[in-house]
PDB file of C-alpha atoms in Angstrom:
ATOM      1  CA  MET A 224      68.519 -10.978 -19.976  1.00 39.00           C
ATOM      2  CA  LYS A 225      69.082  -7.649 -18.338  1.00 38.00           C
ATOM      3  CA  PHE A 226      66.548  -5.902 -20.853  1.00 38.00           C
ATOM      4  CA  ARG A 227      63.832  -8.644 -20.680  1.00 40.00           C
ATOM      5  CA  LYS A 228      64.001  -7.845 -16.819  1.00 42.00           C
ATOM      6  CA  ILE A 229      63.485  -4.147 -17.241  1.00 38.00           C
ATOM      7  CA  THR A 230      60.640  -4.815 -19.751  1.00 44.00           C
ATOM      8  CA  ALA A 231      58.929  -7.083 -17.502  1.00 45.00           C
ATOM      9  CA  ILE A 232      59.051  -4.549 -14.641  1.00 44.00           C
ATOM     10  CA  ALA A 233      57.608  -1.839 -16.993  1.00 45.00           C
ATOM     11  CA  ALA A 234      54.784  -4.144 -18.110  1.00 46.00           C
ATOM     12  CA  ALA A 235      53.868  -4.984 -14.717  1.00 47.00           C
ATOM     13  CA  MET A 236      53.727  -1.129 -14.052  1.00 47.00           C
ATOM     14  CA  VAL A 237      51.599  -0.395 -17.160  1.00 42.00           C
ATOM     15  CA  MET A 238      49.141  -3.031 -15.971  1.00 46.00           C
ATOM     16  CA  ILE A 239      48.947  -1.660 -12.389  1.00 44.00           C
ATOM     17  CA  PHE A 240      48.535   1.971 -13.874  1.00 43.00           C
ATOM     18  CA  SER A 241      45.774   0.429 -16.270  1.00 46.00           C
ATOM     19  CA  LEU A 242      43.744  -1.315 -13.329  1.00 42.00           C
ATOM     20  CA  ALA A 243      43.887   1.893 -11.241  1.00 47.00           C
ATOM     21  CA  ALA A 244      42.576   4.089 -14.221  1.00 45.00           C
ATOM     22  CA  CYS A 245      39.683   1.331 -14.741  1.00 46.00           C
ATOM     23  CA  GLY A 246      39.069   1.674 -11.131  1.00 49.00           C
ATOM     24  CA  SER A 247      38.865   5.427 -11.227  1.00 46.00           C
ATOM     25  CA  LYS A 248      36.568   5.329 -14.365  1.00 45.00           C
ATOM     26  CA  ASP A 249      34.297   2.843 -12.363  1.00 50.00           C
ATOM     27  CA  THR A 250      33.961   4.801  -9.465  1.00 48.00           C
ATOM     28  CA  ASP A 251      33.677   8.213 -11.812  1.00 53.00           C
ATOM     29  CA  SER A 252      30.931   6.852 -13.616  1.00 50.00           C
ATOM     30  CA  ALA A 253      29.135   5.707 -10.330  1.00 51.00           C
ATOM     31  CA  ASP A 254      29.471   9.114  -9.171  1.00 57.00           C
ATOM     32  CA  GLN A 255      28.262  10.732 -12.115  1.00 55.00           C
ATOM     33  CA  ALA A 256      25.181   8.221 -12.319  1.00 49.00           C
ATOM     34  CA  GLY A 257      24.721   9.305  -8.614  1.00 51.00           C
ATOM     35  CA  ASP A 258      24.816  13.047  -9.280  1.00 52.00           C
ATOM     36  CA  GLU A 259      22.252  12.618 -12.320  1.00 46.00           C
ATOM     37  CA  LYS A 260      19.935  10.316  -9.782  1.00 42.00           C
ATOM     38  CA  GLU A 261      20.043  13.396  -7.333  1.00 49.00           C
ATOM     39  CA  SER A 262      19.621  15.916  -9.925  1.00 46.00           C
ATOM     40  CA  ALA A 263      16.464  14.233 -11.305  1.00 42.00           C
ATOM     41  CA  LYS A 264      15.034  14.016  -7.886  1.00 47.00           C
ATOM     42  CA  GLU A 265      15.710  17.515  -6.960  1.00 51.00           C
ATOM     43  CA  GLU A 266      14.302  18.621 -10.336  1.00 87.00           C
ATOM     44  CA  THR A 267      10.610  17.380  -9.173  1.00 97.00           C
ATOM     45  CA  MET A 268      10.738  20.405  -6.740  1.00 98.00           C
ATOM     46  CA  THR A 269      12.657  23.597  -7.028  1.00 98.00           C
ATOM     47  CA  VAL A 270      12.937  26.256  -4.504  1.00 98.00           C
ATOM     48  CA  ASP A 271      13.839  30.046  -5.148  1.00 97.00           C
ATOM     49  CA  THR A 272      14.448  31.690  -1.608  1.00 96.00           C
ATOM     50  CA  ASP A 273      14.990  35.045  -3.504  1.00 96.00           C
ATOM     51  CA  LYS A 274      11.690  35.120  -5.108  1.00 95.00           C
ATOM     52  CA  LYS A 275      10.069  33.167  -2.373  1.00 96.00           C
ATOM     53  CA  GLU A 276       8.527  30.640  -4.349  1.00 98.00           C
ATOM     54  CA  ILE A 277       8.547  26.738  -4.785  1.00 98.00           C
ATOM     55  CA  VAL A 278       7.842  24.908  -7.905  1.00 98.00           C
ATOM     56  CA  MET A 279       6.714  21.257  -7.917  1.00 98.00           C
ATOM     57  CA  LEU A 280       5.996  18.793 -10.726  1.00 98.00           C
ATOM     58  CA  CYS A 281       2.731  16.935 -10.476  1.00 98.00           C
ATOM     59  CA  GLU A 282       0.562  14.591 -12.761  1.00 98.00           C
ATOM     60  CA  VAL A 283      -3.093  14.702 -13.119  1.00 98.00           C
ATOM     61  CA  ASN A 284      -5.281  11.909 -11.577  1.00 98.00           C
ATOM     62  CA  GLY A 285      -8.086  11.687 -13.821  1.00 98.00           C
ATOM     63  CA  THR A 286     -10.282   9.203 -11.247  1.00 98.00           C
ATOM     64  CA  TYR A 287     -10.957  12.210  -9.235  1.00 98.00           C
ATOM     65  CA  PHE A 288     -12.886  13.971 -12.174  1.00 98.00           C
ATOM     66  CA  THR A 289     -15.880  11.772 -11.205  1.00 98.00           C
ATOM     67  CA  GLU A 290     -15.099  10.751  -7.792  1.00 98.00           C
ATOM     68  CA  PRO A 291     -15.006  13.016  -4.767  1.00 98.00           C
ATOM     69  CA  THR A 292     -11.623  13.521  -2.830  1.00 98.00           C
ATOM     70  CA  ARG A 293     -10.500  15.895   0.044  1.00 98.00           C
ATOM     71  CA  HIS A 294      -7.038  15.912  -1.254  1.00 98.00           C
ATOM     72  CA  GLY A 295      -5.587  18.271  -3.737  1.00 98.00           C
ATOM     73  CA  ILE A 296      -1.939  17.250  -4.176  1.00 99.00           C
ATOM     74  CA  VAL A 297      -0.403  14.137  -2.478  1.00 98.00           C
ATOM     75  CA  PHE A 298       3.032  12.907  -2.901  1.00 98.00           C
ATOM     76  CA  LYS A 299       2.775   9.751  -5.103  1.00 98.00           C
ATOM     77  CA  GLU A 300       4.831   7.639  -2.570  1.00 97.00           C
ATOM     78  CA  GLY A 301       2.973   8.303   0.633  1.00 98.00           C
ATOM     79  CA  SER A 302      -0.013   6.059   1.490  1.00 98.00           C
ATOM     80  CA  ASN A 303      -2.735   8.608   0.147  1.00 98.00           C
ATOM     81  CA  GLY A 304      -0.485   8.842  -3.311  1.00 98.00           C
ATOM     82  CA  GLU A 305      -3.438   7.667  -5.300  1.00 98.00           C
ATOM     83  CA  LYS A 306      -6.342   9.835  -3.587  1.00 98.00           C
ATOM     84  CA  ALA A 307      -5.566  13.169  -4.901  1.00 98.00           C
ATOM     85  CA  VAL A 308      -6.633  15.534  -7.975  1.00 98.00           C
ATOM     86  CA  LEU A 309      -2.888  15.913  -8.556  1.00 98.00           C
ATOM     87  CA  ARG A 310      -0.181  13.086  -7.981  1.00 98.00           C
ATOM     88  CA  GLY A 311       2.587  15.147  -6.521  1.00 98.00           C
ATOM     89  CA  LEU A 312       6.303  14.104  -7.598  1.00 98.00           C
ATOM     90  CA  ALA A 313       7.857  15.619  -4.309  1.00 98.00           C
ATOM     91  CA  ASP A 314       8.140  14.476  -0.833  1.00 98.00           C
ATOM     92  CA  GLU A 315       5.707  16.454   1.484  1.00 98.00           C
ATOM     93  CA  LYS A 316       8.260  16.603   4.215  1.00 98.00           C
ATOM     94  CA  GLU A 317      10.749  18.346   1.697  1.00 98.00           C
ATOM     95  CA  PHE A 318       7.812  20.509   0.776  1.00 98.00           C
ATOM     96  CA  TYR A 319       7.313  21.546   4.431  1.00 98.00           C
ATOM     97  CA  GLN A 320      11.248  22.432   4.849  1.00 98.00           C
ATOM     98  CA  ALA A 321      10.945  24.391   1.624  1.00 98.00           C
ATOM     99  CA  LEU A 322       7.959  26.465   2.696  1.00 98.00           C
ATOM    100  CA  LEU A 323      10.216  27.354   6.029  1.00 98.00           C
ATOM    101  CA  ASP A 324      13.180  28.152   3.835  1.00 98.00           C
ATOM    102  CA  ILE A 325      11.075  30.899   1.758  1.00 98.00           C
ATOM    103  CA  GLY A 326       9.960  32.237   5.070  1.00 98.00           C
ATOM    104  CA  ALA A 327       6.504  30.896   5.493  1.00 98.00           C
ATOM    105  CA  LYS A 328       5.125  30.561   9.093  1.00 98.00           C
ATOM    106  CA  ALA A 329       3.171  27.260  10.142  1.00 98.00           C
ATOM    107  CA  GLY A 330      -0.020  27.563  12.035  1.00 98.00           C
ATOM    108  CA  ASP A 331       0.426  24.217  13.712  1.00 98.00           C
ATOM    109  CA  ASN A 332      -3.376  24.509  15.442  1.00 98.00           C
ATOM    110  CA  LEU A 333      -4.669  21.389  14.491  1.00 98.00           C
ATOM    111  CA  THR A 334      -4.844  17.803  16.047  1.00 97.00           C
ATOM    112  CA  ASP A 335      -5.901  14.634  14.893  1.00 96.00           C
ATOM    113  CA  GLU A 336      -9.044  14.828  17.648  1.00 96.00           C
ATOM    114  CA  ASP A 337     -10.129  17.999  15.527  1.00 97.00           C
ATOM    115  CA  MET A 338     -10.530  15.793  12.510  1.00 96.00           C
ATOM    116  CA  LYS A 339     -13.434  14.142  14.389  1.00 94.00           C
ATOM    117  CA  ALA A 340     -15.529  17.200  14.626  1.00 93.00           C
ATOM    118  CA  GLY A 341     -18.949  17.253  13.761  1.00 92.00           C
ATOM    119  CA  PRO A 342     -20.441  19.391  11.111  1.00 88.00           C
ATOM    120  CA  ASP A 343     -21.025  22.472  13.489  1.00 89.00           C
ATOM    121  CA  ASN A 344     -17.863  22.478  15.344  1.00 93.00           C
ATOM    122  CA  GLY A 345     -14.854  22.120  13.232  1.00 96.00           C
ATOM    123  CA  LYS A 346     -11.707  24.212  13.245  1.00 98.00           C
ATOM    124  CA  SER A 347     -10.221  26.111  10.591  1.00 98.00           C
ATOM    125  CA  VAL A 348      -6.178  25.832   9.755  1.00 98.00           C
ATOM    126  CA  GLU A 349      -4.138  28.846  10.721  1.00 98.00           C
ATOM    127  CA  GLY A 350      -0.800  29.578   9.379  1.00 98.00           C
ATOM    128  CA  ASP A 351       0.852  32.009   6.396  1.00 98.00           C
ATOM    129  CA  LYS A 352      -1.850  32.332   3.599  1.00 98.00           C
ATOM    130  CA  ILE A 353      -0.340  30.396   0.481  1.00 98.00           C
ATOM    131  CA  ASP A 354      -0.707  31.633  -3.234  1.00 98.00           C
ATOM    132  CA  ILE A 355      -1.032  28.484  -5.429  1.00 98.00           C
ATOM    133  CA  THR A 356      -0.976  28.483  -9.226  1.00 98.00           C
ATOM    134  CA  VAL A 357      -1.194  25.583 -11.576  1.00 98.00           C
ATOM    135  CA  GLU A 358       0.089  25.605 -15.544  1.00 98.00           C
ATOM    136  CA  TRP A 359       0.898  22.786 -18.139  1.00 98.00           C
ATOM    137  CA  GLU A 360       1.958  22.939 -21.965  1.00 97.00           C
ATOM    138  CA  GLY A 361      -0.095  25.401 -23.901  1.00 97.00           C
ATOM    139  CA  GLN A 362      -1.913  26.615 -20.492  1.00 98.00           C
ATOM    140  CA  ASP A 363      -0.729  30.122 -18.483  1.00 98.00           C
ATOM    141  CA  PRO A 364      -0.634  29.871 -15.016  1.00 98.00           C
ATOM    142  CA  ILE A 365      -4.076  29.772 -13.857  1.00 98.00           C
ATOM    143  CA  PRO A 366      -5.194  29.763  -9.539  1.00 98.00           C
ATOM    144  CA  PHE A 367      -5.255  26.291  -8.115  1.00 98.00           C
ATOM    145  CA  ALA A 368      -8.936  27.041  -7.139  1.00 98.00           C
ATOM    146  CA  ASP A 369      -9.796  26.737 -11.081  1.00 98.00           C
ATOM    147  CA  ILE A 370      -8.994  23.076 -11.075  1.00 98.00           C
ATOM    148  CA  ILE A 371     -11.220  22.232  -8.325  1.00 98.00           C
ATOM    149  CA  LYS A 372     -15.145  21.770  -8.230  1.00 98.00           C
ATOM    150  CA  CYS A 373     -17.256  21.799  -5.238  1.00 98.00           C
ATOM    151  CA  SER A 374     -20.760  20.506  -4.737  1.00 97.00           C
ATOM    152  CA  GLU A 375     -21.392  23.754  -3.030  1.00 96.00           C
ATOM    153  CA  GLY A 376     -20.554  25.751  -5.956  1.00 96.00           C
ATOM    154  CA  ASP A 377     -18.021  28.273  -6.243  1.00 95.00           C
ATOM    155  CA  TYR A 378     -16.128  29.480  -3.134  1.00 97.00           C
ATOM    156  CA  ASP A 379     -13.194  31.720  -1.801  1.00 97.00           C
ATOM    157  CA  MET A 380     -10.266  29.011  -1.240  1.00 98.00           C
ATOM    158  CA  ASP A 381      -8.067  30.291   1.408  1.00 98.00           C
ATOM    159  CA  MET A 382      -5.152  28.003   1.395  1.00 98.00           C
ATOM    160  CA  ARG A 383      -2.795  28.094   4.644  1.00 98.00           C
ATOM    161  CA  PHE A 384       0.683  26.892   5.950  1.00 98.00           C
ATOM    162  CA  GLY A 385      -0.843  24.376   8.225  1.00 98.00           C
ATOM    163  CA  GLY A 386       2.658  22.769   9.097  1.00 98.00           C
ATOM    164  CA  ASN A 387       1.840  19.637  10.751  1.00 98.00           C
ATOM    165  CA  ILE A 388       5.219  17.870  10.152  1.00 98.00           C
ATOM    166  CA  GLU A 389       5.058  15.690  12.993  1.00 98.00           C
ATOM    167  CA  SER A 390       1.794  14.385  11.995  1.00 98.00           C
ATOM    168  CA  ALA A 391       3.031  13.971   8.514  1.00 98.00           C
ATOM    169  CA  LYS A 392       6.329  11.756   9.958  1.00 98.00           C
ATOM    170  CA  LYS A 393       3.787  10.008  11.981  1.00 97.00           C
ATOM    171  CA  HIS A 394       1.146   8.913   9.370  1.00 97.00           C
ATOM    172  CA  ASN A 395       3.116   9.083   6.067  1.00 98.00           C
ATOM    173  CA  THR A 396       0.072  10.053   4.015  1.00 98.00           C
ATOM    174  CA  GLY A 397       2.124  12.350   1.564  1.00 98.00           C
ATOM    175  CA  CYS A 398      -0.257  14.778   1.914  1.00 98.00           C
ATOM    176  CA  VAL A 399       0.944  18.367   0.267  1.00 98.00           C
ATOM    177  CA  VAL A 400      -2.390  20.262  -0.171  1.00 98.00           C
ATOM    178  CA  CYS A 401      -5.612  19.058   1.502  1.00 98.00           C
ATOM    179  CA  LEU A 402      -8.885  20.705   0.242  1.00 98.00           C
ATOM    180  CA  ASP A 403     -10.326  21.153   3.697  1.00 98.00           C
ATOM    181  CA  SER A 404      -8.535  21.865   6.899  1.00 98.00           C
ATOM    182  CA  CYS A 405      -6.403  19.245   7.793  1.00 98.00           C
ATOM    183  CA  ALA A 406      -4.082  18.123  10.817  1.00 98.00           C
ATOM    184  CA  THR A 407      -1.682  16.334   8.515  1.00 98.00           C
ATOM    185  CA  GLY A 408      -1.710  18.006   5.286  1.00 98.00           C
ATOM    186  CA  ILE A 409       1.221  20.580   5.268  1.00 98.00           C
ATOM    187  CA  VAL A 410      -1.098  23.229   3.216  1.00 98.00           C
ATOM    188  CA  SER A 411      -4.887  22.980   3.549  1.00 98.00           C
ATOM    189  CA  ASP A 412      -7.928  25.415   3.143  1.00 98.00           C
ATOM    190  CA  ALA A 413      -9.075  27.323   6.115  1.00 98.00           C
ATOM    191  CA  THR A 414     -12.322  27.975   4.143  1.00 98.00           C
ATOM    192  CA  TRP A 415     -13.719  24.533   4.979  1.00 98.00           C
ATOM    193  CA  PRO A 416     -13.146  23.648   8.698  1.00 98.00           C
ATOM    194  CA  THR A 417     -12.284  20.128   9.812  1.00 98.00           C
ATOM    195  CA  GLY A 418     -14.872  17.599   9.593  1.00 95.00           C
ATOM    196  CA  THR A 419     -15.948  18.973   6.181  1.00 97.00           C
ATOM    197  CA  THR A 420     -15.234  15.956   4.120  1.00 95.00           C
ATOM    198  CA  GLN A 421     -16.267  13.671   6.809  1.00 93.00           C
ATOM    199  CA  ASN A 422     -19.819  15.107   7.462  1.00 95.00           C
ATOM    200  CA  GLU A 423     -20.095  15.251   3.660  1.00 95.00           C
ATOM    201  CA  VAL A 424     -20.888  19.360   4.140  1.00 96.00           C
ATOM    202  CA  ALA A 425     -18.863  19.391   0.938  1.00 97.00           C
ATOM    203  CA  LYS A 426     -17.539  17.242  -1.827  1.00 98.00           C
ATOM    204  CA  PHE A 427     -14.486  18.267  -4.059  1.00 98.00           C
ATOM    205  CA  TYR A 428     -13.581  16.961  -7.590  1.00 98.00           C
ATOM    206  CA  GLY A 429     -10.999  17.714 -10.082  1.00 98.00           C
ATOM    207  CA  ASP A 430     -12.265  19.998 -13.028  1.00 98.00           C
ATOM    208  CA  ASP A 431     -12.178  18.021 -16.107  1.00 98.00           C
ATOM    209  CA  SER A 432     -13.382  21.091 -18.101  1.00 98.00           C
ATOM    210  CA  VAL A 433     -10.252  22.970 -17.138  1.00 98.00           C
ATOM    211  CA  LEU A 434      -7.382  20.140 -16.276  1.00 98.00           C
ATOM    212  CA  PRO A 435      -5.820  18.239 -19.280  1.00 98.00           C
ATOM    213  CA  GLU A 436      -6.116  14.258 -19.419  1.00 98.00           C
ATOM    214  CA  ASP A 437      -5.191  11.784 -16.837  1.00 98.00           C
ATOM    215  CA  GLY A 438      -1.291  11.419 -16.474  1.00 98.00           C
ATOM    216  CA  THR A 439      -0.574  14.676 -17.864  1.00 98.00           C
ATOM    217  CA  GLN A 440       2.468  16.595 -16.008  1.00 98.00           C
ATOM    218  CA  VAL A 441       1.730  19.897 -14.707  1.00 98.00           C
ATOM    219  CA  THR A 442       3.680  22.635 -12.781  1.00 98.00           C
ATOM    220  CA  VAL A 443       2.327  23.722  -9.420  1.00 98.00           C
ATOM    221  CA  THR A 444       3.796  27.000  -7.967  1.00 98.00           C
ATOM    222  CA  PHE A 445       3.540  28.224  -4.392  1.00 98.00           C
ATOM    223  CA  ARG A 446       4.191  31.821  -3.088  1.00 98.00           C
ATOM    224  CA  ILE A 447       3.631  33.349   0.358  1.00 98.00           C
ATOM    225  CA  ALA A 448       0.276  35.702  -0.391  1.00 97.00           C
ATOM    226  CA  GLU A 449       1.061  39.400  -0.163  1.00 87.00           C
TER     227      GLU A 449
END
């Protein structure tokens, strides 16, 4: 009788430890899944503060091989997520912080009112000049300007860290890179003042003679211009 009592107690203890182990395994699995999810999220954009560069994954949106757009890169979950030459896979607000982290200074000189400018009184975005390159499988890095066609022909692209974080939070458009000066895009082109697209001064397209086919993943690298 005494032997059976001890055995019963031992069995109960084994069951308790087994349940605890199962609970720990489930928790570990959940933690691992969470870590993997976070890792996957982080991999869409990497920041190297030593090299002062940001690398973002994007996808080609073939719609804009034939339709004009003022959007170069837009975060896919923003309200303008399907309106850009490249669909960005990283959040524009995190991109803004990444630019600060590598030492870039924002211009923050444009407002929503500036976007209503006529063709002769637009304002150009300010801020640190940003060099942007694009690459994909089989293609060495090329200037971002090489993937864009403009109705006005060749021009010198002048991308600037406009900043605009409060506007980005307010509008949630997802705009990472705009092709003319913009009060919401984190980076935009000072070559073309506000009102350029609205007044049809110039139209922009993805260059299908350069870019790979619709849906292809590309890598975009941002650096502060020297």
